[in-house]
């Protein structure tokens, strides 16, 4: 699935600061932190692996990662399945941003969606 060491600089302005491990070491309960900084300002994105099921035969792989930082909240559901000699990736995310609500949250969620799409496209090409 995901190897944090290989993709530490995949997200612009962000790097893993705690809990960097190989894909084989991503087990339920594993905690990692990604720090996003622009200039002197930044925030930590605290994540905990809730479940991991590697693909097996025709069964797709699945992971759930919960974001529980002070600013970024929510969960990521990632499913990878075999498809026409390659793989199909499904990424679903609940997104919360601190105490933001209404239009500010909608704008932040839209920006996050664009960012995740770009990162996933880069990840899948590499």
CSV table of C-alpha atoms in Angstrom, one decimal:
chain,number,residue,atom,x,y,z
A,1,UNK,CA,0.0,0.0,0.0
A,2,UNK,CA,1.6,3.3,1.1
A,3,UNK,CA,5.3,3.6,2.0
A,4,UNK,CA,5.7,6.8,3.9
A,5,UNK,CA,9.5,6.8,3.4
A,6,UNK,CA,9.2,6.8,-0.4
A,7,UNK,CA,6.7,9.6,-0.5
A,8,UNK,CA,7.8,11.9,2.3
A,9,UNK,CA,8.0,14.9,-0.1
A,10,UNK,CA,5.0,14.0,-2.3
A,11,UNK,CA,2.7,16.6,-0.8
A,12,UNK,CA,4.0,20.2,-1.4
A,13,UNK,CA,5.1,22.0,1.8
A,14,UNK,CA,4.6,18.8,3.8
A,15,UNK,CA,6.8,16.2,5.3
A,16,UNK,CA,6.3,13.3,7.7
A,17,UNK,CA,7.9,14.3,11.1
A,18,UNK,CA,6.9,11.3,13.2
A,19,UNK,CA,6.1,7.7,12.6
A,20,UNK,CA,7.7,7.2,9.1
A,21,UNK,CA,7.6,3.5,8.3
A,22,UNK,CA,7.5,1.1,5.4
A,23,UNK,CA,4.2,-0.2,4.0
A,24,UNK,CA,4.7,-3.5,5.8
A,25,UNK,CA,4.9,-1.6,9.1
A,26,UNK,CA,1.6,0.2,8.7
A,27,UNK,CA,-0.5,-1.7,11.2
A,28,UNK,CA,-3.6,-0.8,13.1
A,29,UNK,CA,-2.7,1.6,15.9
A,30,UNK,CA,0.3,3.1,14.1
A,31,UNK,CA,0.4,6.9,14.5
A,32,UNK,CA,2.2,9.2,12.2
A,33,UNK,CA,2.3,13.0,11.8
A,34,UNK,CA,2.7,15.1,8.7
A,35,UNK,CA,3.7,18.7,9.2
A,36,UNK,CA,2.7,21.3,6.6
A,37,UNK,CA,4.6,24.6,6.6
A,38,UNK,CA,4.4,27.7,4.5
A,39,UNK,CA,7.1,30.1,5.7
A,40,UNK,CA,6.9,30.3,9.5
A,41,UNK,CA,3.3,29.1,9.6
A,42,UNK,CA,2.2,25.5,9.7
A,43,UNK,CA,0.2,22.7,11.3
A,44,UNK,CA,0.5,19.1,12.2
A,45,UNK,CA,-1.8,16.5,10.5
A,46,UNK,CA,-2.0,13.7,13.1
A,47,UNK,CA,-3.1,10.3,11.7
A,48,UNK,CA,-3.7,6.9,13.1
A,49,UNK,CA,-4.1,3.7,11.1
A,50,UNK,CA,-7.4,2.2,12.2
A,51,UNK,CA,-7.3,-0.9,9.9
A,52,UNK,CA,-5.2,-2.4,7.1
A,53,UNK,CA,-6.1,-5.4,4.9
A,54,UNK,CA,-3.5,-6.1,2.2
A,55,UNK,CA,-4.9,-7.4,-1.1
A,56,UNK,CA,-5.0,-11.2,-1.4
A,57,UNK,CA,-5.9,-13.0,-4.6
A,58,UNK,CA,-9.1,-11.4,-5.9
A,59,UNK,CA,-9.8,-9.6,-2.6
A,60,UNK,CA,-9.0,-5.9,-2.8
A,61,UNK,CA,-6.8,-4.2,-0.2
A,62,UNK,CA,-8.3,-1.7,2.2
A,63,UNK,CA,-7.0,0.8,4.7
A,64,UNK,CA,-8.7,3.3,7.0
A,65,UNK,CA,-6.7,6.2,8.5
A,66,UNK,CA,-8.3,8.5,11.0
A,67,UNK,CA,-7.1,12.1,11.2
A,68,UNK,CA,-7.3,13.5,14.8
A,69,UNK,CA,-5.2,16.6,14.9
A,70,UNK,CA,-6.2,20.0,16.4
A,71,UNK,CA,-6.8,21.4,12.9
A,72,UNK,CA,-7.4,18.6,10.4
A,73,UNK,CA,-10.1,16.0,11.3
A,74,UNK,CA,-11.8,13.2,9.5
A,75,UNK,CA,-11.0,9.8,8.0
A,76,UNK,CA,-9.6,8.3,4.8
A,77,UNK,CA,-10.8,5.1,3.3
A,78,UNK,CA,-8.5,3.7,0.6
A,79,UNK,CA,-9.3,0.6,-1.5
A,80,UNK,CA,-7.0,-0.9,-4.1
A,81,UNK,CA,-8.3,-3.7,-6.4
A,82,UNK,CA,-7.0,-5.5,-9.5
A,83,UNK,CA,-8.4,-4.0,-12.7
A,84,UNK,CA,-7.5,-4.9,-16.4
A,85,UNK,CA,-3.9,-5.9,-15.7
A,86,UNK,CA,-3.4,-2.9,-13.4
A,87,UNK,CA,-5.1,-1.5,-10.3
A,88,UNK,CA,-8.1,0.7,-9.5
A,89,UNK,CA,-7.8,3.0,-6.5
A,90,UNK,CA,-10.7,4.4,-4.6
A,91,UNK,CA,-10.1,7.2,-2.1
A,92,UNK,CA,-12.9,8.5,0.1
A,93,UNK,CA,-12.3,11.1,2.7
A,94,UNK,CA,-14.4,12.8,5.4
A,95,UNK,CA,-12.9,16.2,5.9
A,96,UNK,CA,-13.1,18.6,8.9
A,97,UNK,CA,-11.0,21.6,9.6
A,98,UNK,CA,-10.9,22.7,13.2
A,99,UNK,CA,-14.0,24.7,14.1
A,100,UNK,CA,-14.7,25.9,10.6
A,101,UNK,CA,-18.1,25.4,9.2
A,102,UNK,CA,-20.3,26.6,6.4
A,103,UNK,CA,-18.7,28.4,3.4
A,104,UNK,CA,-15.2,28.4,4.9
A,105,UNK,CA,-15.3,24.6,5.4
A,106,UNK,CA,-16.7,24.1,1.9
A,107,UNK,CA,-13.8,26.2,0.4
A,108,UNK,CA,-11.2,24.3,2.5
A,109,UNK,CA,-12.7,20.9,1.5
A,110,UNK,CA,-12.7,21.9,-2.2
A,111,UNK,CA,-9.0,22.9,-2.0
A,112,UNK,CA,-8.2,19.7,-0.1
A,113,UNK,CA,-10.0,17.7,-2.8
A,114,UNK,CA,-7.9,19.3,-5.6
A,115,UNK,CA,-4.7,18.8,-3.6
A,116,UNK,CA,-5.4,15.1,-2.9
A,117,UNK,CA,-6.3,14.5,-6.5
A,118,UNK,CA,-3.0,16.0,-7.7
A,119,UNK,CA,-1.0,14.0,-5.1
A,120,UNK,CA,-2.7,10.7,-5.9
A,121,UNK,CA,-2.2,11.2,-9.7
A,122,UNK,CA,1.6,11.8,-9.0
A,123,UNK,CA,1.7,8.8,-6.7
A,124,UNK,CA,0.0,6.5,-9.1
A,125,UNK,CA,2.2,7.6,-12.0
A,126,UNK,CA,5.4,6.9,-9.9
